[in-house]
Amino acid sequence: LPYSVDMGFAYGNDTMEKPSQFEVCHPVPIIRDEKIIEQPADYSTLSQRYAAEAVEYISTAASSNKPFFLYLAFSHVHVPQFAAKDRIGTSERGYFGDSVEEMDSTVGAVLDAVRAHEGLSTNTFAFLTSDNGAIPSTSNEAYAGNNGLLSGRKAQIWEGGLREPAVAWWPNTIAGHQVIMDVAVTTDVFATFAELAGASLPSDREMDTISMLSILNITHAGKRGDARMVSAGGNTRNVSFFYQGCQLWAVRMGPWKAHFFTSPKPTFPVPQFQDYDVTVLPSGVDDVDA
């Protein structure tokens, strides 16, 4: 898909079951290279096709015995939620749960493709994360995620809009059953993969990216079902900058986060300075004088 799943009309999701704003949009296309191969897209088969393409790519790369890089951007779990017809109604969280479980199955298919080739899994680094927090629903949780105790939502600079889980997988290199508490941001993926590939970062510009390998290469695993909270202690990311468009809205240094703007509604800035310790107040609701 050339854009988000909510930017047009498609088959295979709840828009076919009740009227919504998505029905009046233009048809969403599926594009291979520069050619449209399906329009409108059938979302009920989208994840399976993503998985099949990824598995074929991994198998081809493994057969050639050459290093490979796979970037798989899921269309899940953005609204409108969707899943294969045989998965609809199988979770306990409605459409959203069905969507999450389908994405989980796709991730499993990709990792299974790596495991299927002898020696490949111990030489493959996989990293899974999200780009923003959920848009909690006040009326129907079957369609939306939940940010727990974190304040805010997608498109806001509060912790609920920014703080994301991530899963790193590299058998025999990254120990399992542990929760790493060090801070990283998604731009750090660039420096991490560059270091793995033995490539140097460009020197003709400032780049906000720091390799995560120093905090991921922890060999003391926790026990299954009882993950250990750990910290590498040597991570160099002490400062993170948070923008809304081109405007700096917040900065985090160590455990402290300062807001220069807050947003009662997404993308609607209100000049208001607040600072607090996110390790003590992850909800970010109280102002603390530093």
XYZ file of C-alpha atoms in Angstrom:
290
model
C 0.000 0.000 0.000
C 1.371 3.477 -0.822
C -0.170 5.025 2.306
C -2.150 4.279 5.453
C -5.144 1.931 5.381
C -7.548 4.731 6.356
C -6.772 6.851 3.288
C -9.215 5.199 0.949
C -11.903 2.600 0.360
C -10.990 -1.100 0.534
C -12.592 -4.517 0.955
C -12.234 -6.914 3.829
C -12.742 -4.645 6.853
C -15.585 -3.229 8.934
C -16.275 -0.487 6.381
C -18.163 -3.162 4.413
C -20.392 -3.923 7.394
C -21.573 -0.437 8.293
C -21.408 3.008 6.655
C -18.363 5.088 7.528
C -16.236 7.889 6.232
C -13.977 5.395 4.449
C -16.661 4.405 1.948
C -16.612 7.786 0.203
C -12.839 7.796 -0.294
C -11.003 6.751 -3.438
C -10.086 3.043 -3.751
C -6.846 2.016 -2.044
C -4.395 0.398 -4.494
C -1.803 -2.329 -3.969
C 1.350 -1.450 -5.899
C 4.278 -3.629 -6.903
C 7.200 -1.407 -7.867
C 5.310 1.266 -9.857
C 2.429 -0.862 -11.130
C -1.041 -1.133 -9.559
C -1.876 -4.835 -9.222
C -5.131 -4.513 -7.262
C -7.641 -1.727 -6.631
C -9.493 -1.535 -4.339
C -7.253 -3.558 -2.057
C -8.613 -6.589 -0.244
C -7.418 -6.152 3.319
C -8.585 -9.618 4.335
C -5.642 -11.124 2.404
C -3.101 -8.322 2.899
C -1.136 -9.712 5.850
C -0.880 -13.161 4.294
C 0.563 -11.609 1.139
C 3.032 -9.550 3.155
C 4.148 -12.726 4.918
C 4.462 -14.703 1.673
C 6.597 -11.984 0.075
C 8.834 -11.777 3.155
C 9.265 -15.561 3.379
C 10.173 -15.793 -0.315
C 12.679 -12.975 0.049
C 14.342 -14.625 3.059
C 14.500 -18.008 1.328
C 16.091 -16.499 -1.785
C 18.628 -14.564 0.270
C 19.489 -17.623 2.382
C 20.011 -19.740 -0.731
C 22.462 -17.186 -2.110
C 24.390 -17.221 1.185
C 24.610 -13.413 1.169
C 23.677 -10.878 3.877
C 20.166 -9.463 3.516
C 18.046 -6.637 4.919
C 14.251 -6.911 5.147
C 12.049 -3.961 6.122
C 8.448 -5.033 6.698
C 6.026 -2.188 7.482
C 2.734 -3.637 8.688
C -0.594 -2.037 7.831
C -1.804 -3.284 11.241
C -3.049 -2.003 13.671
C -4.135 1.322 12.195
C -7.852 2.003 11.828
C -9.922 0.666 10.159
C -9.107 -2.688 11.753
C -9.113 -5.755 9.525
C -8.129 -9.415 9.464
C -8.580 -12.573 7.411
C -12.148 -13.850 7.293
C -11.312 -16.971 9.295
C -9.789 -14.810 12.060
C -12.665 -12.349 12.499
C -14.262 -12.756 15.918
C -11.652 -15.167 17.270
C -10.032 -12.837 19.833
C -11.389 -11.416 23.072
C -10.761 -7.806 21.955
C -13.014 -7.548 18.942
C -11.677 -6.186 15.677
C -8.593 -4.740 17.355
C -7.683 -8.061 18.954
C -8.208 -9.880 15.656
C -5.890 -7.389 13.968
C -3.170 -7.748 16.620
C -3.317 -11.550 16.503
C -3.025 -11.533 12.722
C 0.044 -9.293 12.903
C 1.535 -11.604 15.535
C 0.980 -14.561 13.224
C 2.737 -12.733 10.388
C 5.745 -11.995 12.600
C 5.855 -15.682 13.512
C 5.820 -16.697 9.845
C 8.772 -14.415 9.119
C 10.831 -15.731 12.046
C 9.920 -19.310 11.148
C 11.322 -18.643 7.674
C 14.612 -17.615 9.278
C 14.647 -20.673 11.563
C 14.013 -22.955 8.581
C 17.547 -22.361 7.262
C 20.322 -23.977 9.294
C 22.542 -21.473 11.067
C 20.588 -18.455 9.834
C 18.783 -17.590 13.057
C 21.996 -17.180 15.069
C 23.249 -14.774 12.421
C 20.051 -12.740 12.045
C 18.963 -9.708 14.073
C 15.225 -8.921 14.136
C 13.698 -5.812 15.662
C 9.973 -5.088 16.088
C 8.462 -1.821 17.314
C 5.717 0.714 16.622
C 5.753 4.329 15.490
C 3.320 5.825 18.015
C 0.893 5.139 20.823
C -2.689 4.066 20.493
C -5.781 6.200 19.971
C -7.837 5.025 22.956
C -11.545 4.786 22.295
C -14.026 6.146 24.808
C -16.951 4.434 23.101
C -15.793 1.130 21.603
C -12.612 -0.577 22.780
C -13.079 -3.271 20.138
C -11.584 -0.860 17.594
C -8.777 0.730 19.608
C -5.683 0.073 21.672
C -4.886 1.099 25.236
C -1.915 3.097 26.556
C -2.383 1.962 30.145
C -1.303 4.502 32.761
C 0.461 6.684 30.182
C -1.187 10.009 29.409
C -1.940 11.077 25.870
C -2.355 9.298 22.570
C -1.067 9.125 19.031
C -0.082 12.564 17.632
C 0.609 13.919 21.135
C 3.960 14.384 22.885
C 2.825 12.867 26.174
C 4.265 9.462 27.055
C 1.159 7.721 25.716
C 1.918 9.104 22.283
C 5.662 8.426 22.329
C 6.660 5.540 24.579
C 6.589 2.271 22.645
C 7.513 -1.322 23.387
C 10.131 -2.980 21.219
C 11.233 -6.586 20.826
C 14.804 -7.509 19.835
C 15.588 -11.076 18.699
C 19.005 -12.553 18.010
C 19.493 -16.105 19.324
C 22.792 -16.777 21.139
C 23.586 -13.045 21.134
C 20.678 -11.309 22.863
C 19.560 -13.199 25.949
C 15.847 -13.849 26.260
C 13.320 -13.254 29.057
C 14.519 -9.807 30.063
C 13.201 -6.249 29.913
C 15.897 -3.707 29.042
C 15.174 -0.381 30.725
C 17.643 1.799 28.781
C 16.287 4.533 26.512
C 16.410 4.392 22.725
C 14.442 6.057 19.932
C 13.405 4.726 16.536
C 16.061 6.793 14.747
C 18.611 4.627 16.567
C 17.642 1.730 14.311
C 19.671 3.397 11.545
C 22.951 3.465 13.477
C 22.328 -0.038 14.841
C 22.002 -1.655 11.425
C 24.858 0.426 10.065
C 27.135 -0.927 12.804
C 25.984 -4.489 12.118
C 26.786 -4.025 8.432
C 30.177 -2.461 9.161
C 29.117 0.823 7.549
C 30.130 4.289 8.714
C 27.569 7.018 9.321
C 27.731 10.105 7.077
C 30.168 12.666 8.456
C 28.920 15.684 6.507
C 25.793 16.193 8.668
C 24.512 15.870 12.239
C 22.515 12.684 12.697
C 20.328 11.896 15.702
C 21.014 8.152 15.767
C 22.982 6.000 18.227
C 23.610 2.270 17.911
C 21.603 0.145 20.332
C 24.012 -2.797 20.270
C 25.688 -1.746 23.521
C 22.385 -2.079 25.415
C 21.132 -5.169 23.580
C 24.176 -7.417 23.933
C 23.297 -8.592 27.438
C 23.928 -12.279 27.974
C 22.300 -12.852 31.374
C 18.867 -14.218 30.527
C 15.899 -14.231 32.820
C 13.613 -17.222 33.329
C 10.651 -18.026 31.073
C 7.556 -16.371 32.499
C 9.644 -14.225 34.847
C 11.456 -11.569 32.817
C 14.317 -9.726 34.500
C 14.486 -5.910 34.513
C 18.009 -5.035 33.402
C 20.079 -2.063 32.269
C 23.317 -2.123 30.332
C 24.379 1.106 32.019
C 26.577 2.163 29.100
C 24.065 3.641 26.685
C 25.087 7.064 25.405
C 21.571 8.324 24.587
C 20.988 10.766 27.401
C 18.984 13.329 25.431
C 15.953 12.873 23.176
C 14.157 15.609 21.248
C 10.454 15.386 20.426
C 8.995 17.370 17.561
C 5.514 18.011 16.242
C 6.245 18.692 12.589
C 9.182 21.116 12.576
C 8.497 22.506 16.048
C 10.290 21.280 19.174
C 7.641 20.418 21.762
C 9.579 18.468 24.401
C 13.049 17.277 25.455
C 14.041 14.387 27.679
C 17.400 14.341 29.472
C 18.039 11.308 31.631
C 14.857 10.720 33.636
C 13.663 14.314 33.222
C 11.294 15.467 30.524
C 10.425 19.093 29.769
C 7.366 20.110 27.748
C 7.404 23.476 25.980
C 3.995 22.860 24.419
C 1.139 20.601 25.400
C -1.746 19.572 23.205
C -5.286 19.024 24.482
C -6.015 17.943 20.906
C -3.528 16.367 18.452
C -1.415 18.934 16.545
C -3.016 21.818 18.498
C -0.157 23.465 20.456
C -0.648 25.280 23.753
C 2.470 27.086 25.080
C 2.860 25.674 28.557
C 6.103 24.660 30.286
C 6.054 21.506 32.401
C 8.830 19.278 33.669
C 8.758 15.982 35.560
C 10.667 12.772 36.232
C 9.211 10.160 33.836
C 10.554 7.302 35.953
C 8.406 8.542 38.866
C 5.481 10.006 36.914
C 5.187 8.075 33.643
C 1.677 9.449 33.207
C 3.181 12.928 33.042
C 0.265 14.573 34.802
C 2.039 16.565 37.514
C 4.469 19.437 37.094
C 7.656 19.300 39.181
C 9.945 22.261 39.799
C 13.466 21.186 38.915
